[in-house]
Short mmCIF file of C-alpha atoms and ligand atoms in Angstrom, two decimals:
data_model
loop_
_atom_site.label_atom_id
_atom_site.label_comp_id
_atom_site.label_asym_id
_atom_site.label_seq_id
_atom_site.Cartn_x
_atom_site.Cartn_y
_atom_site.Cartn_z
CA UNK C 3 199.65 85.82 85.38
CA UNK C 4 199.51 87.58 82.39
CA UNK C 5 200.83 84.84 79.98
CA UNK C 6 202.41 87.10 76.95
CA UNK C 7 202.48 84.50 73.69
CA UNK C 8 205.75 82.70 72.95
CA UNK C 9 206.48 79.95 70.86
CA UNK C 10 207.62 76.89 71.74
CA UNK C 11 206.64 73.22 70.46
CA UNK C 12 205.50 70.15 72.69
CA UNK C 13 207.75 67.18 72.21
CA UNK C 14 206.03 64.09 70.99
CA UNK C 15 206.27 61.57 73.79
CA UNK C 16 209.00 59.69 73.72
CA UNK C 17 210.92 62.18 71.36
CA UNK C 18 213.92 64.69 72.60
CA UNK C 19 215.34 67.85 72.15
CA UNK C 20 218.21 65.98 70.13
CA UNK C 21 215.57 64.46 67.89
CA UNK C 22 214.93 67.84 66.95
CA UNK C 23 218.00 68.88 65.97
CA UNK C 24 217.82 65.67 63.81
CA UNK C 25 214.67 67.30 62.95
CA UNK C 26 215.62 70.39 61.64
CA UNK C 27 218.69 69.42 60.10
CA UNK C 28 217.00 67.39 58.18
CA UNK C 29 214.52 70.24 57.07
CA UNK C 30 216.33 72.60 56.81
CA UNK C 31 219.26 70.63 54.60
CA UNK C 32 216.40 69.67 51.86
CA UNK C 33 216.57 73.57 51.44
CA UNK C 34 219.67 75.58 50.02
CA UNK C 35 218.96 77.72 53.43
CA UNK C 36 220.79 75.87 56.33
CA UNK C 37 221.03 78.84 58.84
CA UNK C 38 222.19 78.14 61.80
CA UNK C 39 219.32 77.47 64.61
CA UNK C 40 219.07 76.63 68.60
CA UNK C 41 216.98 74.20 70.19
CA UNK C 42 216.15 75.30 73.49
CA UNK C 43 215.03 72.18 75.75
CA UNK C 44 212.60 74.57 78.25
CA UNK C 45 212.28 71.08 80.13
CA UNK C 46 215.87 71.22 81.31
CA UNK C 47 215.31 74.80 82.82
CA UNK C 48 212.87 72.97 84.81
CA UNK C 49 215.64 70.46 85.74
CA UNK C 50 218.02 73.25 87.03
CA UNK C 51 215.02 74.97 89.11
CA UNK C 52 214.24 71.39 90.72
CA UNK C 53 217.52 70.73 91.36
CA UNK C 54 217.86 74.09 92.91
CA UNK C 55 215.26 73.57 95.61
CA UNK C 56 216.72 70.71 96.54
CA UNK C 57 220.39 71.70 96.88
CA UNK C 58 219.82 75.03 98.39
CA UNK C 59 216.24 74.83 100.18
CA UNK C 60 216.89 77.80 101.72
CA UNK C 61 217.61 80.03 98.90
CA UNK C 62 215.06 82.11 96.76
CA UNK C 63 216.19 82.07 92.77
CA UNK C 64 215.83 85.63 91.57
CA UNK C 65 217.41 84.90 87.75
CA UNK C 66 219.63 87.35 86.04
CA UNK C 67 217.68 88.40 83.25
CA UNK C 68 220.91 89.51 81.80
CA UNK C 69 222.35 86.33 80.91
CA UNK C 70 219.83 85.33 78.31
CA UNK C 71 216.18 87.58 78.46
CA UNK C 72 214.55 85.39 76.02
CA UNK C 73 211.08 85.31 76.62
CA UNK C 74 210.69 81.53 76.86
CA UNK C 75 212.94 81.38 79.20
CA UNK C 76 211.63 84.33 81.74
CA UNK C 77 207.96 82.46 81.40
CA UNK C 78 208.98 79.43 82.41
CA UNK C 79 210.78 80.59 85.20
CA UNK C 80 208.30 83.08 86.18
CA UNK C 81 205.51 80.51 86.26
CA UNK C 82 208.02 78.57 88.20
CA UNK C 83 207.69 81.29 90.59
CA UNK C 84 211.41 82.63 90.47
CA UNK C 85 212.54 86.06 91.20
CA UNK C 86 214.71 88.29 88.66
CA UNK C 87 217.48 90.08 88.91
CA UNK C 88 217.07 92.97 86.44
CA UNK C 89 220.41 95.42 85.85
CA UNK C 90 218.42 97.91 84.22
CA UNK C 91 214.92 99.76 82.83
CA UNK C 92 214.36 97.78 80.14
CA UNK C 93 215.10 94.23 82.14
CA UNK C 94 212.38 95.98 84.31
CA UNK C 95 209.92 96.39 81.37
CA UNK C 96 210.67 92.93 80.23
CA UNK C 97 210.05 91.05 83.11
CA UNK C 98 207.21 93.42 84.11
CA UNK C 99 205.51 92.98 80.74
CA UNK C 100 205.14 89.52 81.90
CA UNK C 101 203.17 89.98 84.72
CA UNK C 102 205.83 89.79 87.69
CA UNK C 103 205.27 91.30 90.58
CA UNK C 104 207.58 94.51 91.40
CA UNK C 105 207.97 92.59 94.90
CA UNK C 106 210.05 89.62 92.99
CA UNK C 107 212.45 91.80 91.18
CA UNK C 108 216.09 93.27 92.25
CA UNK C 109 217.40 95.80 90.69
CA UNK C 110 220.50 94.02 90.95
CA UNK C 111 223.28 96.86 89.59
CA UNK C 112 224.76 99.09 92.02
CA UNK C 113 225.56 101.90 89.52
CA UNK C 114 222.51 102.85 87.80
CA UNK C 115 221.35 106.27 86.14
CA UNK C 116 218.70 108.69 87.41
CA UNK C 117 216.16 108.26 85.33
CA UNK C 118 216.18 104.33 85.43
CA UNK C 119 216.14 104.88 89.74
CA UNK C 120 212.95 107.05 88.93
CA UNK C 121 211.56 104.20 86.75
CA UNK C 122 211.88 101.66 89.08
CA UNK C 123 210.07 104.22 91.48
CA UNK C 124 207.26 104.49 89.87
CA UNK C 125 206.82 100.59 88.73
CA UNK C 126 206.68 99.87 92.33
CA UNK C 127 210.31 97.92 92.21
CA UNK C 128 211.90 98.69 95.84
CA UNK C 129 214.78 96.47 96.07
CA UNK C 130 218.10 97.45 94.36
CA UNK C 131 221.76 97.39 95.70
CA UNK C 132 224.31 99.95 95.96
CA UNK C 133 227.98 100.38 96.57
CA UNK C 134 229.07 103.62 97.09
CA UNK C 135 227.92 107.30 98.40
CA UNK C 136 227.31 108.67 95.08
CA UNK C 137 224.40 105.97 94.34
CA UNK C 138 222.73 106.38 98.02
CA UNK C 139 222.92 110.38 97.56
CA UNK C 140 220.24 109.91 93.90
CA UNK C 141 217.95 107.32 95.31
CA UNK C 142 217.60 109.47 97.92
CA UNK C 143 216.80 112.25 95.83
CA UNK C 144 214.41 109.81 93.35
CA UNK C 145 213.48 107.12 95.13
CA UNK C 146 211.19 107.34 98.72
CA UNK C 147 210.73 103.37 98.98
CA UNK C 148 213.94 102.04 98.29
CA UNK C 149 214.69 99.13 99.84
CA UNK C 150 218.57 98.70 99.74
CA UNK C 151 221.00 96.34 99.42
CA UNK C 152 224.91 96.65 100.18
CA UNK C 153 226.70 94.52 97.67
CA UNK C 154 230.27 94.19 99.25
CA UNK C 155 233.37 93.10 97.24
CA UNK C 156 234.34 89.07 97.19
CA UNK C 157 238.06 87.50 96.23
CA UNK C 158 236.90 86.99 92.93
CA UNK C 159 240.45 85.69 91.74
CA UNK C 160 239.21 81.86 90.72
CA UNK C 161 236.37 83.43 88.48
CA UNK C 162 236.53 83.42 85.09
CA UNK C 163 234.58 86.79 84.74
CA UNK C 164 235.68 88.70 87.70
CA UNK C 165 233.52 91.27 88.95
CA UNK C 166 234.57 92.71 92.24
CA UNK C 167 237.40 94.60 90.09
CA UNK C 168 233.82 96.98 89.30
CA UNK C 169 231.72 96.38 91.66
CA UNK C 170 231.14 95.94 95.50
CA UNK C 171 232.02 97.81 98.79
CA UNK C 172 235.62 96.88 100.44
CA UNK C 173 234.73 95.83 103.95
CA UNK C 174 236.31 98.43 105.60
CA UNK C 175 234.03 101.28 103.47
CA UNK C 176 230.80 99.48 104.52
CA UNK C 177 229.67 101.30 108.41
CA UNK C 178 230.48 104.42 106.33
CA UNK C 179 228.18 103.51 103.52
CA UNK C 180 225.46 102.72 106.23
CA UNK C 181 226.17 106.19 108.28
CA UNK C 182 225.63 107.98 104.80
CA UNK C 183 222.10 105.71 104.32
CA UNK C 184 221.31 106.64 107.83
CA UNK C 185 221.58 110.62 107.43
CA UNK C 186 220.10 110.39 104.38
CA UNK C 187 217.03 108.62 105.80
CA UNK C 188 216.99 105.24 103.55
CA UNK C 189 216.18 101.60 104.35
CA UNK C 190 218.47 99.42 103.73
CA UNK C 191 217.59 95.74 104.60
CA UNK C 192 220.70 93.45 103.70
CA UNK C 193 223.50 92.39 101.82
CA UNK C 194 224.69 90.78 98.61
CA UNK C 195 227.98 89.64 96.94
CA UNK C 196 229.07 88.14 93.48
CA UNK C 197 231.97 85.52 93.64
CA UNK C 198 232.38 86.24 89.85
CA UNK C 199 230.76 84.20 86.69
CA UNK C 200 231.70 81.00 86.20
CA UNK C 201 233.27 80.65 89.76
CA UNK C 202 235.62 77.83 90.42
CA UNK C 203 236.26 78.19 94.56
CA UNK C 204 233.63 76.87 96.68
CA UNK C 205 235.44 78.88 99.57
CA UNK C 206 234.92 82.16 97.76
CA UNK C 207 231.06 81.48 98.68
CA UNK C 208 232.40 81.09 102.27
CA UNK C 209 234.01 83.68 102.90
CA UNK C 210 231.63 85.91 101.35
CA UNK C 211 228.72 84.97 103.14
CA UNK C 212 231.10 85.50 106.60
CA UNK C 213 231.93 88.85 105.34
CA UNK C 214 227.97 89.65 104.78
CA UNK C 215 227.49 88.86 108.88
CA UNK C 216 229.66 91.09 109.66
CA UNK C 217 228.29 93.81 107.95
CA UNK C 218 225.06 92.77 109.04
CA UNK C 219 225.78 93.51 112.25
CA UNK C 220 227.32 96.82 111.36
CA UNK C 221 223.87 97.78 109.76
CA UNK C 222 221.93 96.32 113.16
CA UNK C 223 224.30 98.30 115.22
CA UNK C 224 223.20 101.61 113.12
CA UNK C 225 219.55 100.65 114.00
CA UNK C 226 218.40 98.80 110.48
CA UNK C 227 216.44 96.05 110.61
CA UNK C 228 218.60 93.48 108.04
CA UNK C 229 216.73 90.97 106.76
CA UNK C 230 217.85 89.93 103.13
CA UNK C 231 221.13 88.14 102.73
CA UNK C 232 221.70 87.89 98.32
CA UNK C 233 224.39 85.45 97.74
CA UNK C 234 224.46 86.59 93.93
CA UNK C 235 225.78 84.29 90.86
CA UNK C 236 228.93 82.26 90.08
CA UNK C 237 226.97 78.65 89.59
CA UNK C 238 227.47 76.54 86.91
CA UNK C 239 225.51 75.53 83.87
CA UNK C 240 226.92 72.67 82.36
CA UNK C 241 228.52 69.29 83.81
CA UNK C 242 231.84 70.38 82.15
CA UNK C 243 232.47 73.00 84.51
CA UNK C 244 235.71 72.60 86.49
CA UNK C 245 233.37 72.29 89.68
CA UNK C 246 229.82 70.90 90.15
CA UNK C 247 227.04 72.81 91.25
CA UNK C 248 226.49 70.23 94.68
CA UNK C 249 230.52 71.06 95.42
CA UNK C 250 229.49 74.64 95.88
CA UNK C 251 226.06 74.05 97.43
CA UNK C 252 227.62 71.73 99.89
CA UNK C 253 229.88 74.52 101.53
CA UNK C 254 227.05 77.45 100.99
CA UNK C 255 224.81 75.54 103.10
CA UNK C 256 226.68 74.96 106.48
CA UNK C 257 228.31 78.63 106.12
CA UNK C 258 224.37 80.09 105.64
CA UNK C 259 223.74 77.81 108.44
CA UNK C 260 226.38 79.05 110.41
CA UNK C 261 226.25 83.03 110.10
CA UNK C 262 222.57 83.20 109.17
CA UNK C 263 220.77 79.92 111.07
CA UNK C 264 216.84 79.57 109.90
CA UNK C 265 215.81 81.50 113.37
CA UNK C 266 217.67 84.77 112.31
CA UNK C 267 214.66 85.46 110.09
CA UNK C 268 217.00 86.56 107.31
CA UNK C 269 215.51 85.56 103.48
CA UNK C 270 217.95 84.42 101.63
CA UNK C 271 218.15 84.94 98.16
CA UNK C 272 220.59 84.51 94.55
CA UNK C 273 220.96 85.47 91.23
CA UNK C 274 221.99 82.88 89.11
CA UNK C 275 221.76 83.26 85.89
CA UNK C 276 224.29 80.71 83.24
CA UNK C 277 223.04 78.35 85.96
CA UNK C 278 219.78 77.98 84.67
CA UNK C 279 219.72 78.58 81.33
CA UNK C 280 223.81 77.26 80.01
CA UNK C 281 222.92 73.50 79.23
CA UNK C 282 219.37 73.83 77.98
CA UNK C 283 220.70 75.40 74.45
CA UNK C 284 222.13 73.73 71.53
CA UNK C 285 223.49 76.12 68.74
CA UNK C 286 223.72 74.36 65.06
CA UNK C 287 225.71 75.96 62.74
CA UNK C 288 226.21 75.24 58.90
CA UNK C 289 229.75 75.06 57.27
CA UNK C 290 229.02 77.53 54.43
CA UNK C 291 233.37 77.51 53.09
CA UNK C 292 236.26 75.47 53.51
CA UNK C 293 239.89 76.13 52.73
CA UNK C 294 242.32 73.41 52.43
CA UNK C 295 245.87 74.52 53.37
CA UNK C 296 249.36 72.68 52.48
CA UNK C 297 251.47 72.34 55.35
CA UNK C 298 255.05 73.22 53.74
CA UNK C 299 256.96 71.62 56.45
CA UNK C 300 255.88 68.24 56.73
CA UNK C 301 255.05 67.69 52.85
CA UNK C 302 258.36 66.91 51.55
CA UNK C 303 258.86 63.17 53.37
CA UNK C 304 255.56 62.41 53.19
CA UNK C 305 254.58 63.44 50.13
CA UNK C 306 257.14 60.66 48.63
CA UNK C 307 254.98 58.53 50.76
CA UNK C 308 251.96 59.61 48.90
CA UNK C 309 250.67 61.60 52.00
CA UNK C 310 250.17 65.28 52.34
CA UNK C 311 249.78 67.20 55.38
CA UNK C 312 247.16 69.55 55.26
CA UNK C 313 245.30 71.69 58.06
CA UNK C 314 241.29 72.52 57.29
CA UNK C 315 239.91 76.15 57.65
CA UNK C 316 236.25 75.37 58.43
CA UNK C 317 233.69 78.80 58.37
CA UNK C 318 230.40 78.60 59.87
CA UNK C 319 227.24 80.93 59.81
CA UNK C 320 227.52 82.22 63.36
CA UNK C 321 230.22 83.63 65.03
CA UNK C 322 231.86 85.77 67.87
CA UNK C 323 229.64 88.65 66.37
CA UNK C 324 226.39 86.30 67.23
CA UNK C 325 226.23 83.53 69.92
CA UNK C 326 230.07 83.04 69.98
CA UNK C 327 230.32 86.76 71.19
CA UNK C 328 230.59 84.47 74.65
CA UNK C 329 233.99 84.22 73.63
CA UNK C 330 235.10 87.43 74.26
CA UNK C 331 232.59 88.16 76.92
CA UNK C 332 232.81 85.25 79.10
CA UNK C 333 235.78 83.55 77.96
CA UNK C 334 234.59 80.36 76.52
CA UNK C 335 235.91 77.61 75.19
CA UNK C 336 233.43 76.23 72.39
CA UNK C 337 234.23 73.21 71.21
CA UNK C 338 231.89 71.29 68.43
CA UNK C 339 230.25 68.14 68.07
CA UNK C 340 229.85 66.35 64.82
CA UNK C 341 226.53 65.70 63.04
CA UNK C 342 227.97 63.37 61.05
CA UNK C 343 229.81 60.91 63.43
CA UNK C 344 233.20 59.85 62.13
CA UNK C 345 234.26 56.92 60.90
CA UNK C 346 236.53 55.00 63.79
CA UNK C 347 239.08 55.04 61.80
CA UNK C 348 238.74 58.67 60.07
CA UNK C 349 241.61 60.65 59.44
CA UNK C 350 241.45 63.76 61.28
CA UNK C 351 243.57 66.92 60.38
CA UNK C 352 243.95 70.12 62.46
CA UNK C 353 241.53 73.02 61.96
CA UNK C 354 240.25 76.01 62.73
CA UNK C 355 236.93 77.32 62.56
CA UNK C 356 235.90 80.87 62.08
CA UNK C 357 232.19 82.81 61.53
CA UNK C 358 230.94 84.41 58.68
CA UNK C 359 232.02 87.91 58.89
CA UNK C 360 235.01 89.67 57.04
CA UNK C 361 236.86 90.31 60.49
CA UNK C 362 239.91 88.09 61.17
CA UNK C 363 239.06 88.52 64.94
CA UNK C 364 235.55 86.40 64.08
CA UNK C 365 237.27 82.79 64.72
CA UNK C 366 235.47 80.55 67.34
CA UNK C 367 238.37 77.45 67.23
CA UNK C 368 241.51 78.19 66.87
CA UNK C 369 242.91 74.17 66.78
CA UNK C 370 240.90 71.20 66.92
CA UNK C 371 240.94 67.94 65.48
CA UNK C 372 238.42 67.01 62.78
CA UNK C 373 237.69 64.95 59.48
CA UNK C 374 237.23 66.24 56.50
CA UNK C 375 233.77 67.76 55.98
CA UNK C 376 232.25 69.48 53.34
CA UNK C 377 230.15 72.58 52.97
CA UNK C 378 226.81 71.94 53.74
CA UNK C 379 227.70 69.61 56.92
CA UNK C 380 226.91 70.80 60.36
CA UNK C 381 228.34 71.20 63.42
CA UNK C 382 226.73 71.27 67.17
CA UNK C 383 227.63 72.89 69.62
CA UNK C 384 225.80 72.20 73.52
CA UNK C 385 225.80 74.49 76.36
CA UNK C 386 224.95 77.45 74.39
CA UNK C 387 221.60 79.29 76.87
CA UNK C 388 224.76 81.79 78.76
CA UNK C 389 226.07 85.28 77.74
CA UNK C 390 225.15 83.98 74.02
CA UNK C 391 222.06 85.19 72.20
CA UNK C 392 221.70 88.06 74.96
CA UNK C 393 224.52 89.65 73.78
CA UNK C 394 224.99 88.67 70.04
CA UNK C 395 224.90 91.60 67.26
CA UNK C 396 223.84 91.42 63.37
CA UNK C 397 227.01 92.67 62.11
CA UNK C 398 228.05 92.54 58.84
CA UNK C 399 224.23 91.70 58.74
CA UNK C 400 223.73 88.15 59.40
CA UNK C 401 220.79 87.71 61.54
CA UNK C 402 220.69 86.05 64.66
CA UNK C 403 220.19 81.99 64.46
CA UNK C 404 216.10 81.57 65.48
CA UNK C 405 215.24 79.80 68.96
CA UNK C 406 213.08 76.58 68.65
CA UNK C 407 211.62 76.67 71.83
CA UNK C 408 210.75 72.74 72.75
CA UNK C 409 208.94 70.93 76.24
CA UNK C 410 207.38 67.51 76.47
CA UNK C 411 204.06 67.59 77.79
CA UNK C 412 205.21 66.29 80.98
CA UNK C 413 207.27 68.69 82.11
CA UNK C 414 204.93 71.22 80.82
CA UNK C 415 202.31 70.15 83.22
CA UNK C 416 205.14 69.83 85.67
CA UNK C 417 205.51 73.93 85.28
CA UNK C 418 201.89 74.50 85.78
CA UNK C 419 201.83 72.30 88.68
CA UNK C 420 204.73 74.49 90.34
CA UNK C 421 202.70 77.20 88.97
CA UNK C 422 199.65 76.97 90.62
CA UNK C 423 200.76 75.21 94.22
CA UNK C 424 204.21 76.18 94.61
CA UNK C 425 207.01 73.37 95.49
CA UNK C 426 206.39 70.63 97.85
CA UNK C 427 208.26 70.98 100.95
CA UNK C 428 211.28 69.22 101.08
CA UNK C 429 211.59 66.35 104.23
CA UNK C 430 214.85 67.41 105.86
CA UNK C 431 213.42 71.24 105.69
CA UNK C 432 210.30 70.42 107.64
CA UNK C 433 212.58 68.93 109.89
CA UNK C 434 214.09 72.31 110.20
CA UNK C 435 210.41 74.06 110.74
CA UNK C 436 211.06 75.96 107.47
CA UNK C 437 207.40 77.84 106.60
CA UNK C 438 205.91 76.44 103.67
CA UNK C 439 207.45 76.35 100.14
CA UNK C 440 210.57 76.07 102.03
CA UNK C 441 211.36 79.85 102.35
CA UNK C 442 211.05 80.24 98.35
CA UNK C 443 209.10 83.09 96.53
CA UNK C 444 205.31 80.80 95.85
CA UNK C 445 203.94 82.51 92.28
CA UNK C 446 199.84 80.51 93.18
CA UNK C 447 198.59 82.78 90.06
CA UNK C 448 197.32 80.25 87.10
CA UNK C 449 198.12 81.50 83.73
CA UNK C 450 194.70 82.65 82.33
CA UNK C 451 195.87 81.50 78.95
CA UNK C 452 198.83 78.99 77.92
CA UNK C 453 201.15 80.15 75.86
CA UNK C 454 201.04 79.31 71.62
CA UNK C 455 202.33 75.27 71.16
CA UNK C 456 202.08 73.22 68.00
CA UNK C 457 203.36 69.76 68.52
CA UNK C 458 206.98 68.56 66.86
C1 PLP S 523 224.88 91.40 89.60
C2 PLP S 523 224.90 90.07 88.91
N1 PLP S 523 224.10 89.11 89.37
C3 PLP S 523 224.05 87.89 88.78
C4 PLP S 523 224.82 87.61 87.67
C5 PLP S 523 224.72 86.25 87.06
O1 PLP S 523 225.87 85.53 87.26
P1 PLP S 523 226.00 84.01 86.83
O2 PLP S 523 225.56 83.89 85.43
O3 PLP S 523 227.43 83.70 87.02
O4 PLP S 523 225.14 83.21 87.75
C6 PLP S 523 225.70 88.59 87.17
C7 PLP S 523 226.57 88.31 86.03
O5 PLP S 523 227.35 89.09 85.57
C8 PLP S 523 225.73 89.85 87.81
O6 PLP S 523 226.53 90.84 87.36
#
């Protein structure tokens, strides 16, 4: 593998990610500087892909690059042996620049433009999914070894980020779709869905992966040979999420089972992306002003009493312009943790917090409860890898927080391990006959040259 530099620090053993927060606050507070900064814990990416294998042995992670392309992240998972789902050329060039095969990327957007079709072409990437006559009509004018895939519609409705309303083939559109690929002479080899981001319905999986036999069988009545079932995104990142990641595996796995048993041949892969990436980032943000605001109402009585009621404006230097564009975007709900850890009997007043820019829509909390801090104090905020820095602008021109990239040497030599011999076979699987590396994409290229670590 062609092992691009990135930077990233080895933990000293028996030291954490959080210890280097501590770190860098620390640092970084003996300075009049104090930008905000992440810490990105690569060791917990290796967490999610091991607790992958073992909740869904039979599916092959292809990662949406689109949820955070940073290039830690994509070399990890690509010496983890991962796919990626790429939405367009420059995803492509990314990945590619890594030294990923073509064979273990999807060109996972079913509307794409001509000249991005022609680009995949000629960088050998064959699989990408489509959803309508319009898209089969150009690859077949610009692509000859397409490999397609029919991405059909999902109820969507218990997503936070729906995406059905845009994409995906109603069942009843689907034989026609595959009577147009047929005339036109293309390959199409299977089927994929997207239950939404940030999916909260277990069944939605269900009933997708039903509604994928069925047009299976349409496509092996028309004479394909359908062999690739893609059962998309939707899983969780972080253990706050309104379901768990094993709630959804556990009804994925008997409905795979079910409409695609282990002797149908079909692959099976995904495309998770907040999954993988959500919990391994902690943003840190700096207060840099503070308004103190009278509240009218309440002052009168309790002003006699020597007590005024006053809410806190708090402004930080990131905001829904940078990381908190996720927001908007994906509809979060960021909520901070203190660096400083109250008092337990601190008074708390209500507050807001907003980011740095001059636009009243930049405000990340609209009410919490908090002490009194004072410029210069930091906040933390977890769960911060998804829809974040892979959207975030420099508006008003403040520059993106950095990355500290961090692994302990463990799980470092856990990577290369996976790296060079694939996972171990999982006991109930070989029960099951599964080939080797339990169905899942085996990368056994070494990297000729680790990537650039100093120790923190
Ligand atoms: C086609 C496609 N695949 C995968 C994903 C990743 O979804 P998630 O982050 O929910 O796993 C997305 C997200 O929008 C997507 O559009």
């Amino acid at each position: 593998m062609n092992t691009a530099e990135f930077d990233f620090s080895f933990l000293e053993e028996g030291f954490s990610a959080k210890d280097i927060v501590e770190q860098k606050i620390n640092e970084s507070s003996m300075t009049d500087d104090r930008d905000a900064f992440y810490v990105c814990d690569l060791g917990d990416v290796l967490k999610k892909h091991l607790r992958w294998a073992r909740a869904l042995p039979r599916v092959s992670p292809f990662y949406a690059v689109k949820c955070n392309d940073s290039r830690a992240v994509l070399m990890t998972l690509a010496s983890l042996g991962t796919g990626f789902d790429c939405a367009s050329k420059t995803e492509i060039q990314l990945v590619q620049s890594l030294g990923v095969d073509p064979s273990r990327i999807i060109y996972a957007n079913p509307c794409k433009q001509v000249s991005q079709i022609k680009y995949a072409s000629a960088h050998g990437v064959q699989m990408m999914t489509f959803d309508s006559e319009m898209e089969l009509m150009k690859v077949a004018r610009c692509h000859n070894n397409a490999k397609l895939v029919l991405r059909i519609a999902t109820d969507d409705s218990k997503a936070v980020c729906r995406l059905s309303i845009k994409f995906g083939a109603q069942l009843k559109a689907c034989r026609g779709l595959l009577e147009k690929a047929k005339e036109l002479g293309l390959d199409v080899i299977g089927v994929s869905f997207h239950v939404g981001s940030g999916c909260t319905d277990s069944a939605a999986f269900k009933q997708a992966i039903a509604d994928a036999r069925c047009v299976f069988d349409m496509g092996l009545d028309l004479g394909f040979c359908m062999n690739l079932l893609d059962i998309g995104g939707g899983f969780p990142g972080s253990e706050d999420a309104d379901i768990k990641f094993e709630e959804i595996t556990a009804v994925i796995n008997p409905a795979l089972d079910k409409y695609f048993p282990v002797d149908s041949g079909v692959r099976i892969i995904a495309e998770p992306g907040r999954f993988y990436v959500a919990s391994a980032y902690t943003l840190v943000v700096n207060i840099i002003a503070k308004k103190v605001l009278i509240d009218d109402d309440s002052a009168s009585d309790e002003e006699d009493e020597g007590i005024i009621d006053r809410s806190l404006m708090y402004y930080v230097n990131d905001g829904v312009y940078g990381s908190f564009n996720c927001i908007l975007y994906d509809h979060a709900h960021c909520l901070p943790t203190l660096h400083k850890k109250p008092k337990p009997d601190e008074a708390m007043y209500r507050c807001s917090i907003w980011g740095p820019t001059c636009d009243g829509l930049d405000r990340i909390v609209e009410q919490c409860n908090l002490p009194d801090m004072h410029v210069g104090d930091w906040l933390l905020f977890e769960n911060m890898g998804a829809y974040t820095v892979a959207a975030s602008s420099t508006f008003n021109g403040f520059q993106k927080p950095d990355i500290h990239n961090v692994i302990s040497r463990p799980a470092w030599q856990h990577v290369q391990q996976i790296c060079a011999q694939g996972l171990p076979v999982p006991a109930e699987s070989c029960m099951l006959d599964v080939p080797a590396c339990c169905g899942r994409e085996r990368n056994l290229e070494i990297p000729s040259k680790s990537p650039q670590a100093h120790v923190v």
